[in-house]
Amino acid sequence: SQKIEQNSEALNIQEGKTATLTCNYTNYSPAYLQWYRQDPGRGPVFLLLIRENEKEKRKERLKVTFDTTLKQSLFHITASQPADSATYLCALDRGNMLTFGGGTRLMVKP
Amino acid sequence: DVKVTQSSRYLVKRTGEKVFLECVQDMDHENMFWYRQDPGLGLRLIYFSYDVKMKEKGDIPEGYSVSREKKERFSLILESASTNQTSMYLCASRSDYEQYFGPGTRLTVT
């Protein structure tokens, strides 16, 4: 069956370091993959989309990679700040729908 | 800015009650979605709609129905609420690829 895995354990890093979050999937061949940010008590907010034919996408301090051979996406936040603390969700294309991973909570300590 | 609003932030209902959750978007999007979010299970798709009066089942439609009489409004209905439907309910609308989420309704069924 189709499965998306994100590290369910919280990721704790020091301010200024690069945070790297992982999204692995099986039994999918998505045309694109998206990353969302979710703060407590709020709905997710779209951050980035990367297509299957793109290896890397950047937006300000964010970088996403997409390896369709490894079936993995990496999400990087460089020069992390306490304000980056949130849960980050990856989502895979399923035609008209998205399937979301369980999310990884990032804590950036000052 | 795209705005997706949900009728209530918090709702407490009794077992067996009929519950309506309303969602309104202001960007003329054709596609709208209802998810529930539970700890450890992530976001799961209940139903979606790609046009007025059109609906499709998501991954967990049992115990729910939906209504889309107008393009901007998508309602989730719990015909007879049960305690296992206690959850955070999130509505979203879609533009091209990205989804815009409402703030969520935390429903407690006692």
PDB file of C-alpha atoms in Angstrom:
ATOM      1  CA  SER A   1       0.000   0.000   0.000  1.00  0.00           C
ATOM      2  CA  GLN A   2       1.016   3.630  -0.421  1.00  0.00           C
ATOM      3  CA  LYS A   3       2.955   5.090   2.456  1.00  0.00           C
ATOM      4  CA  ILE A   4       4.572   8.419   3.340  1.00  0.00           C
ATOM      5  CA  GLU A   5       7.023   8.625   6.207  1.00  0.00           C
ATOM      6  CA  GLN A   6       8.278  11.665   8.007  1.00  0.00           C
ATOM      7  CA  ASN A   7      10.302  11.490  11.170  1.00  0.00           C
ATOM      8  CA  SER A   8       7.708  11.612  13.925  1.00  0.00           C
ATOM      9  CA  GLU A   9      10.285  12.615  16.507  1.00  0.00           C
ATOM     10  CA  ALA A  10      10.865  16.306  17.007  1.00  0.00           C
ATOM     11  CA  LEU A  11      14.003  17.785  15.510  1.00  0.00           C
ATOM     12  CA  ASN A  12      15.826  20.130  17.890  1.00  0.00           C
ATOM     13  CA  ILE A  13      18.521  22.392  16.507  1.00  0.00           C
ATOM     14  CA  GLN A  14      20.397  25.501  17.498  1.00  0.00           C
ATOM     15  CA  GLU A  15      19.604  28.862  15.964  1.00  0.00           C
ATOM     16  CA  GLY A  16      21.733  29.579  12.919  1.00  0.00           C
ATOM     17  CA  LYS A  17      22.179  25.930  11.950  1.00  0.00           C
ATOM     18  CA  THR A  18      20.623  24.216   8.949  1.00  0.00           C
ATOM     19  CA  ALA A  19      17.576  22.071   9.634  1.00  0.00           C
ATOM     20  CA  THR A  20      17.043  19.071   7.359  1.00  0.00           C
ATOM     21  CA  LEU A  21      13.736  17.229   7.320  1.00  0.00           C
ATOM     22  CA  THR A  22      13.078  14.018   5.424  1.00  0.00           C
ATOM     23  CA  CYS A  23      10.059  12.707   3.562  1.00  0.00           C
ATOM     24  CA  ASN A  24      10.179   9.127   2.265  1.00  0.00           C
ATOM     25  CA  TYR A  25       7.464   7.435   0.295  1.00  0.00           C
ATOM     26  CA  THR A  26       6.693   4.019  -1.137  1.00  0.00           C
ATOM     27  CA  ASN A  27       4.347   2.802  -3.859  1.00  0.00           C
ATOM     28  CA  TYR A  28       3.825   6.292  -5.267  1.00  0.00           C
ATOM     29  CA  SER A  29       4.951   7.921  -8.440  1.00  0.00           C
ATOM     30  CA  PRO A  30       3.919  11.498  -7.752  1.00  0.00           C
ATOM     31  CA  ALA A  31       4.145  14.123 -10.440  1.00  0.00           C
ATOM     32  CA  TYR A  32       5.003  16.648  -7.732  1.00  0.00           C
ATOM     33  CA  LEU A  33       5.539  16.988  -4.027  1.00  0.00           C
ATOM     34  CA  GLN A  34       4.682  19.885  -1.723  1.00  0.00           C
ATOM     35  CA  TRP A  35       5.845  21.095   1.670  1.00  0.00           C
ATOM     36  CA  TYR A  36       3.603  22.869   4.183  1.00  0.00           C
ATOM     37  CA  ARG A  37       4.196  24.544   7.524  1.00  0.00           C
ATOM     38  CA  GLN A  38       1.713  24.170  10.371  1.00  0.00           C
ATOM     39  CA  ASP A  39       1.724  26.169  13.590  1.00  0.00           C
ATOM     40  CA  PRO A  40      -0.165  24.913  16.675  1.00  0.00           C
ATOM     41  CA  GLY A  41      -3.912  25.434  16.402  1.00  0.00           C
ATOM     42  CA  ARG A  42      -3.717  26.598  12.783  1.00  0.00           C
ATOM     43  CA  GLY A  43      -4.178  25.136   9.328  1.00  0.00           C
ATOM     44  CA  PRO A  44      -1.146  24.223   7.195  1.00  0.00           C
ATOM     45  CA  VAL A  45       0.373  26.894   4.989  1.00  0.00           C
ATOM     46  CA  PHE A  46       1.898  26.088   1.598  1.00  0.00           C
ATOM     47  CA  LEU A  47       5.653  26.642   1.282  1.00  0.00           C
ATOM     48  CA  LEU A  48       7.062  24.994  -1.840  1.00  0.00           C
ATOM     49  CA  LEU A  49       6.200  22.677  -4.701  1.00  0.00           C
ATOM     50  CA  ILE A  50       8.749  20.587  -6.572  1.00  0.00           C
ATOM     51  CA  ARG A  51       7.991  18.587  -9.706  1.00  0.00           C
ATOM     52  CA  GLU A  52       9.284  15.135 -10.557  1.00  0.00           C
ATOM     53  CA  ASN A  53      11.619  16.504 -13.221  1.00  0.00           C
ATOM     54  CA  GLU A  54      13.176  19.048 -10.841  1.00  0.00           C
ATOM     55  CA  LYS A  55      16.048  18.033  -8.629  1.00  0.00           C
ATOM     56  CA  GLU A  56      16.056  21.092  -6.409  1.00  0.00           C
ATOM     57  CA  LYS A  57      13.936  24.159  -5.625  1.00  0.00           C
ATOM     58  CA  ARG A  58      14.833  27.186  -3.532  1.00  0.00           C
ATOM     59  CA  LYS A  59      12.867  29.967  -1.898  1.00  0.00           C
ATOM     60  CA  GLU A  60      14.725  32.386   0.339  1.00  0.00           C
ATOM     61  CA  ARG A  61      16.184  30.242   3.163  1.00  0.00           C
ATOM     62  CA  LEU A  62      14.283  27.132   2.083  1.00  0.00           C
ATOM     63  CA  LYS A  63      15.575  24.407  -0.207  1.00  0.00           C
ATOM     64  CA  VAL A  64      13.780  21.258  -1.300  1.00  0.00           C
ATOM     65  CA  THR A  65      15.225  18.295  -3.164  1.00  0.00           C
ATOM     66  CA  PHE A  66      13.304  15.505  -4.841  1.00  0.00           C
ATOM     67  CA  ASP A  67      14.901  12.161  -5.677  1.00  0.00           C
ATOM     68  CA  THR A  68      12.392   9.970  -7.519  1.00  0.00           C
ATOM     69  CA  THR A  69      14.857   7.070  -7.581  1.00  0.00           C
ATOM     70  CA  LEU A  70      15.305   7.070  -3.805  1.00  0.00           C
ATOM     71  CA  LYS A  71      11.645   8.110  -3.388  1.00  0.00           C
ATOM     72  CA  GLN A  72      12.716  10.817  -1.025  1.00  0.00           C
ATOM     73  CA  SER A  73      12.442  14.564  -0.552  1.00  0.00           C
ATOM     74  CA  LEU A  74      14.677  16.603   1.729  1.00  0.00           C
ATOM     75  CA  PHE A  75      13.572  19.975   3.107  1.00  0.00           C
ATOM     76  CA  HIS A  76      16.293  22.323   4.332  1.00  0.00           C
ATOM     77  CA  ILE A  77      16.017  25.557   6.287  1.00  0.00           C
ATOM     78  CA  THR A  78      19.317  27.414   6.357  1.00  0.00           C
ATOM     79  CA  ALA A  79      20.273  29.925   9.065  1.00  0.00           C
ATOM     80  CA  SER A  80      17.365  28.681  11.135  1.00  0.00           C
ATOM     81  CA  GLN A  81      15.574  31.011  13.539  1.00  0.00           C
ATOM     82  CA  PRO A  82      13.304  30.363  16.536  1.00  0.00           C
ATOM     83  CA  ALA A  83      10.424  31.649  14.377  1.00  0.00           C
ATOM     84  CA  ASP A  84      10.955  28.621  12.119  1.00  0.00           C
ATOM     85  CA  SER A  85       9.749  26.367  14.950  1.00  0.00           C
ATOM     86  CA  ALA A  86       6.662  24.583  13.637  1.00  0.00           C
ATOM     87  CA  THR A  87       5.518  21.265  12.207  1.00  0.00           C
ATOM     88  CA  TYR A  88       6.441  20.670   8.579  1.00  0.00           C
ATOM     89  CA  LEU A  89       4.326  18.397   6.399  1.00  0.00           C
ATOM     90  CA  CYS A  90       5.163  16.874   3.054  1.00  0.00           C
ATOM     91  CA  ALA A  91       2.336  16.088   0.650  1.00  0.00           C
ATOM     92  CA  LEU A  92       2.318  13.946  -2.466  1.00  0.00           C
ATOM     93  CA  ASP A  93       0.237  14.413  -5.553  1.00  0.00           C
ATOM     94  CA  ARG A  94      -2.518  11.867  -6.185  1.00  0.00           C
ATOM     95  CA  GLY A  95      -4.189  13.423  -9.179  1.00  0.00           C
ATOM     96  CA  ASN A  96      -6.944  15.627  -7.763  1.00  0.00           C
ATOM     97  CA  MET A  97      -5.868  14.982  -4.190  1.00  0.00           C
ATOM     98  CA  LEU A  98      -2.870  15.239  -1.925  1.00  0.00           C
ATOM     99  CA  THR A  99      -1.732  12.674   0.588  1.00  0.00           C
ATOM    100  CA  PHE A 100       0.024  14.175   3.600  1.00  0.00           C
ATOM    101  CA  GLY A 101       2.757  12.749   5.742  1.00  0.00           C
ATOM    102  CA  GLY A 102       2.414  12.867   9.518  1.00  0.00           C
ATOM    103  CA  GLY A 103       4.740  15.852   9.808  1.00  0.00           C
ATOM    104  CA  THR A 104       7.953  16.561  11.676  1.00  0.00           C
ATOM    105  CA  ARG A 105       8.071  19.073  14.509  1.00  0.00           C
ATOM    106  CA  LEU A 106      11.046  21.400  14.328  1.00  0.00           C
ATOM    107  CA  MET A 107      12.244  23.260  17.424  1.00  0.00           C
ATOM    108  CA  VAL A 108      14.894  25.941  16.904  1.00  0.00           C
ATOM    109  CA  LYS A 109      16.512  27.010  20.152  1.00  0.00           C
ATOM    110  CA  PRO A 110      18.045  30.465  20.585  1.00  0.00           C
TER     111      PRO A 110
ATOM    112  CA  ASP B   1      -5.079  37.139  -0.070  1.00  0.00           C
ATOM    113  CA  VAL B   2      -7.010  33.904  -0.295  1.00  0.00           C
ATOM    114  CA  LYS B   3      -9.269  33.415   2.638  1.00  0.00           C
ATOM    115  CA  VAL B   4     -10.804  30.154   3.809  1.00  0.00           C
ATOM    116  CA  THR B   5     -13.066  30.475   6.804  1.00  0.00           C
ATOM    117  CA  GLN B   6     -14.684  27.827   8.948  1.00  0.00           C
ATOM    118  CA  SER B   7     -17.852  28.411  10.904  1.00  0.00           C
ATOM    119  CA  SER B   8     -16.504  27.527  14.352  1.00  0.00           C
ATOM    120  CA  ARG B   9     -13.094  27.203  15.983  1.00  0.00           C
ATOM    121  CA  TYR B  10     -14.399  25.003  18.787  1.00  0.00           C
ATOM    122  CA  LEU B  11     -17.507  22.845  18.943  1.00  0.00           C
ATOM    123  CA  VAL B  12     -18.837  20.461  21.562  1.00  0.00           C
ATOM    124  CA  LYS B  13     -21.607  18.058  20.581  1.00  0.00           C
ATOM    125  CA  ARG B  14     -23.287  15.060  22.131  1.00  0.00           C
ATOM    126  CA  THR B  15     -23.217  11.526  20.751  1.00  0.00           C
ATOM    127  CA  GLY B  16     -25.976  11.036  18.188  1.00  0.00           C
ATOM    128  CA  GLU B  17     -26.346  14.714  17.284  1.00  0.00           C
ATOM    129  CA  LYS B  18     -26.253  15.857  13.680  1.00  0.00           C
ATOM    130  CA  VAL B  19     -23.320  18.199  13.163  1.00  0.00           C
ATOM    131  CA  PHE B  20     -22.698  20.695  10.359  1.00  0.00           C
ATOM    132  CA  LEU B  21     -19.264  22.138   9.708  1.00  0.00           C
ATOM    133  CA  GLU B  22     -19.248  24.987   7.230  1.00  0.00           C
ATOM    134  CA  CYS B  23     -16.395  26.191   5.066  1.00  0.00           C
ATOM    135  CA  VAL B  24     -16.325  29.238   2.811  1.00  0.00           C
ATOM    136  CA  GLN B  25     -13.615  30.361   0.390  1.00  0.00           C
ATOM    137  CA  ASP B  26     -13.448  33.705  -1.371  1.00  0.00           C
ATOM    138  CA  MET B  27     -11.233  32.923  -4.384  1.00  0.00           C
ATOM    139  CA  ASP B  28     -13.624  31.180  -6.758  1.00  0.00           C
ATOM    140  CA  HIS B  29     -11.710  27.896  -6.455  1.00  0.00           C
ATOM    141  CA  GLU B  30     -13.347  24.847  -7.972  1.00  0.00           C
ATOM    142  CA  ASN B  31     -11.710  22.287  -5.712  1.00  0.00           C
ATOM    143  CA  MET B  32     -12.461  22.072  -2.002  1.00  0.00           C
ATOM    144  CA  PHE B  33     -11.483  19.476   0.591  1.00  0.00           C
ATOM    145  CA  TRP B  34     -12.320  18.281   4.083  1.00  0.00           C
ATOM    146  CA  TYR B  35      -9.649  16.651   6.266  1.00  0.00           C
ATOM    147  CA  ARG B  36      -9.435  15.509   9.816  1.00  0.00           C
ATOM    148  CA  GLN B  37      -6.198  15.662  11.752  1.00  0.00           C
ATOM    149  CA  ASP B  38      -5.395  13.401  14.674  1.00  0.00           C
ATOM    150  CA  PRO B  39      -2.151  12.991  16.649  1.00  0.00           C
ATOM    151  CA  GLY B  40      -0.030  10.259  15.149  1.00  0.00           C
ATOM    152  CA  LEU B  41      -2.292   9.885  12.109  1.00  0.00           C
ATOM    153  CA  GLY B  42      -1.684  13.170  10.363  1.00  0.00           C
ATOM    154  CA  LEU B  43      -4.074  14.784   7.903  1.00  0.00           C
ATOM    155  CA  ARG B  44      -6.550  12.378   6.345  1.00  0.00           C
ATOM    156  CA  LEU B  45      -8.876  13.252   3.496  1.00  0.00           C
ATOM    157  CA  ILE B  46     -12.580  12.730   4.180  1.00  0.00           C
ATOM    158  CA  TYR B  47     -14.234  14.126   1.041  1.00  0.00           C
ATOM    159  CA  PHE B  48     -13.458  16.537  -1.731  1.00  0.00           C
ATOM    160  CA  SER B  49     -15.450  18.401  -4.344  1.00  0.00           C
ATOM    161  CA  TYR B  50     -14.278  19.545  -7.768  1.00  0.00           C
ATOM    162  CA  ASP B  51     -17.394  21.483  -8.699  1.00  0.00           C
ATOM    163  CA  VAL B  52     -20.788  22.538  -7.427  1.00  0.00           C
ATOM    164  CA  LYS B  53     -22.892  19.501  -6.522  1.00  0.00           C
ATOM    165  CA  MET B  54     -19.949  17.201  -7.312  1.00  0.00           C
ATOM    166  CA  LYS B  55     -18.226  15.212  -4.600  1.00  0.00           C
ATOM    167  CA  GLU B  56     -15.755  12.386  -4.274  1.00  0.00           C
ATOM    168  CA  LYS B  57     -14.938  10.173  -1.330  1.00  0.00           C
ATOM    169  CA  GLY B  58     -11.518  10.529   0.181  1.00  0.00           C
ATOM    170  CA  ASP B  59      -9.713   7.990   2.301  1.00  0.00           C
ATOM    171  CA  ILE B  60     -12.033   7.967   5.347  1.00  0.00           C
ATOM    172  CA  PRO B  61     -15.583   8.941   4.284  1.00  0.00           C
ATOM    173  CA  GLU B  62     -17.443   6.597   6.629  1.00  0.00           C
ATOM    174  CA  GLY B  63     -19.754   8.435   8.996  1.00  0.00           C
ATOM    175  CA  TYR B  64     -19.575  11.680   6.997  1.00  0.00           C
ATOM    176  CA  SER B  65     -21.373  13.320   4.118  1.00  0.00           C
ATOM    177  CA  VAL B  66     -20.853  16.620   2.315  1.00  0.00           C
ATOM    178  CA  SER B  67     -22.818  19.258   0.492  1.00  0.00           C
ATOM    179  CA  ARG B  68     -21.715  21.770  -2.128  1.00  0.00           C
ATOM    180  CA  GLU B  69     -24.653  23.857  -3.275  1.00  0.00           C
ATOM    181  CA  LYS B  70     -22.604  26.966  -4.074  1.00  0.00           C
ATOM    182  CA  LYS B  71     -19.077  27.222  -5.379  1.00  0.00           C
ATOM    183  CA  GLU B  72     -17.753  29.103  -2.376  1.00  0.00           C
ATOM    184  CA  ARG B  73     -19.277  26.871   0.302  1.00  0.00           C
ATOM    185  CA  PHE B  74     -18.478  23.270   1.208  1.00  0.00           C
ATOM    186  CA  SER B  75     -20.187  21.670   4.196  1.00  0.00           C
ATOM    187  CA  LEU B  76     -19.220  18.574   6.134  1.00  0.00           C
ATOM    188  CA  ILE B  77     -22.046  16.711   7.852  1.00  0.00           C
ATOM    189  CA  LEU B  78     -21.836  14.190  10.638  1.00  0.00           C
ATOM    190  CA  GLU B  79     -25.206  12.492  10.479  1.00  0.00           C
ATOM    191  CA  SER B  80     -24.937  10.988  13.961  1.00  0.00           C
ATOM    192  CA  ALA B  81     -21.853  12.124  15.822  1.00  0.00           C
ATOM    193  CA  SER B  82     -19.816   9.535  17.666  1.00  0.00           C
ATOM    194  CA  THR B  83     -16.963   9.912  20.134  1.00  0.00           C
ATOM    195  CA  ASN B  84     -14.450   8.600  17.596  1.00  0.00           C
ATOM    196  CA  GLN B  85     -15.214  11.639  15.473  1.00  0.00           C
ATOM    197  CA  THR B  86     -13.644  13.902  18.064  1.00  0.00           C
ATOM    198  CA  SER B  87     -10.892  15.553  16.058  1.00  0.00           C
ATOM    199  CA  MET B  88      -9.556  18.693  14.387  1.00  0.00           C
ATOM    200  CA  TYR B  89     -11.378  19.277  11.091  1.00  0.00           C
ATOM    201  CA  LEU B  90      -9.668  21.288   8.391  1.00  0.00           C
ATOM    202  CA  CYS B  91     -11.167  22.617   5.198  1.00  0.00           C
ATOM    203  CA  ALA B  92      -9.070  23.608   2.185  1.00  0.00           C
ATOM    204  CA  SER B  93      -9.542  25.011  -1.285  1.00  0.00           C
ATOM    205  CA  ARG B  94      -7.125  24.590  -4.147  1.00  0.00           C
ATOM    206  CA  SER B  95      -5.684  26.940  -6.711  1.00  0.00           C
ATOM    207  CA  ASP B  96      -3.676  25.154  -9.415  1.00  0.00           C
ATOM    208  CA  TYR B  97      -1.615  22.973  -7.089  1.00  0.00           C
ATOM    209  CA  GLU B  98      -1.382  24.531  -3.659  1.00  0.00           C
ATOM    210  CA  GLN B  99      -4.063  24.120  -1.053  1.00  0.00           C
ATOM    211  CA  TYR B 100      -5.241  26.934   1.187  1.00  0.00           C
ATOM    212  CA  PHE B 101      -6.443  25.827   4.573  1.00  0.00           C
ATOM    213  CA  GLY B 102      -8.917  27.291   6.996  1.00  0.00           C
ATOM    214  CA  PRO B 103      -8.068  27.685  10.691  1.00  0.00           C
ATOM    215  CA  GLY B 104      -9.734  24.395  11.635  1.00  0.00           C
ATOM    216  CA  THR B 105     -12.611  23.373  13.871  1.00  0.00           C
ATOM    217  CA  ARG B 106     -11.813  21.392  16.981  1.00  0.00           C
ATOM    218  CA  LEU B 107     -14.825  19.141  17.479  1.00  0.00           C
ATOM    219  CA  THR B 108     -15.388  17.279  20.718  1.00  0.00           C
ATOM    220  CA  VAL B 109     -18.139  14.656  20.843  1.00  0.00           C
ATOM    221  CA  THR B 110     -19.138  13.646  24.368  1.00  0.00           C
TER     222      THR B 110
END
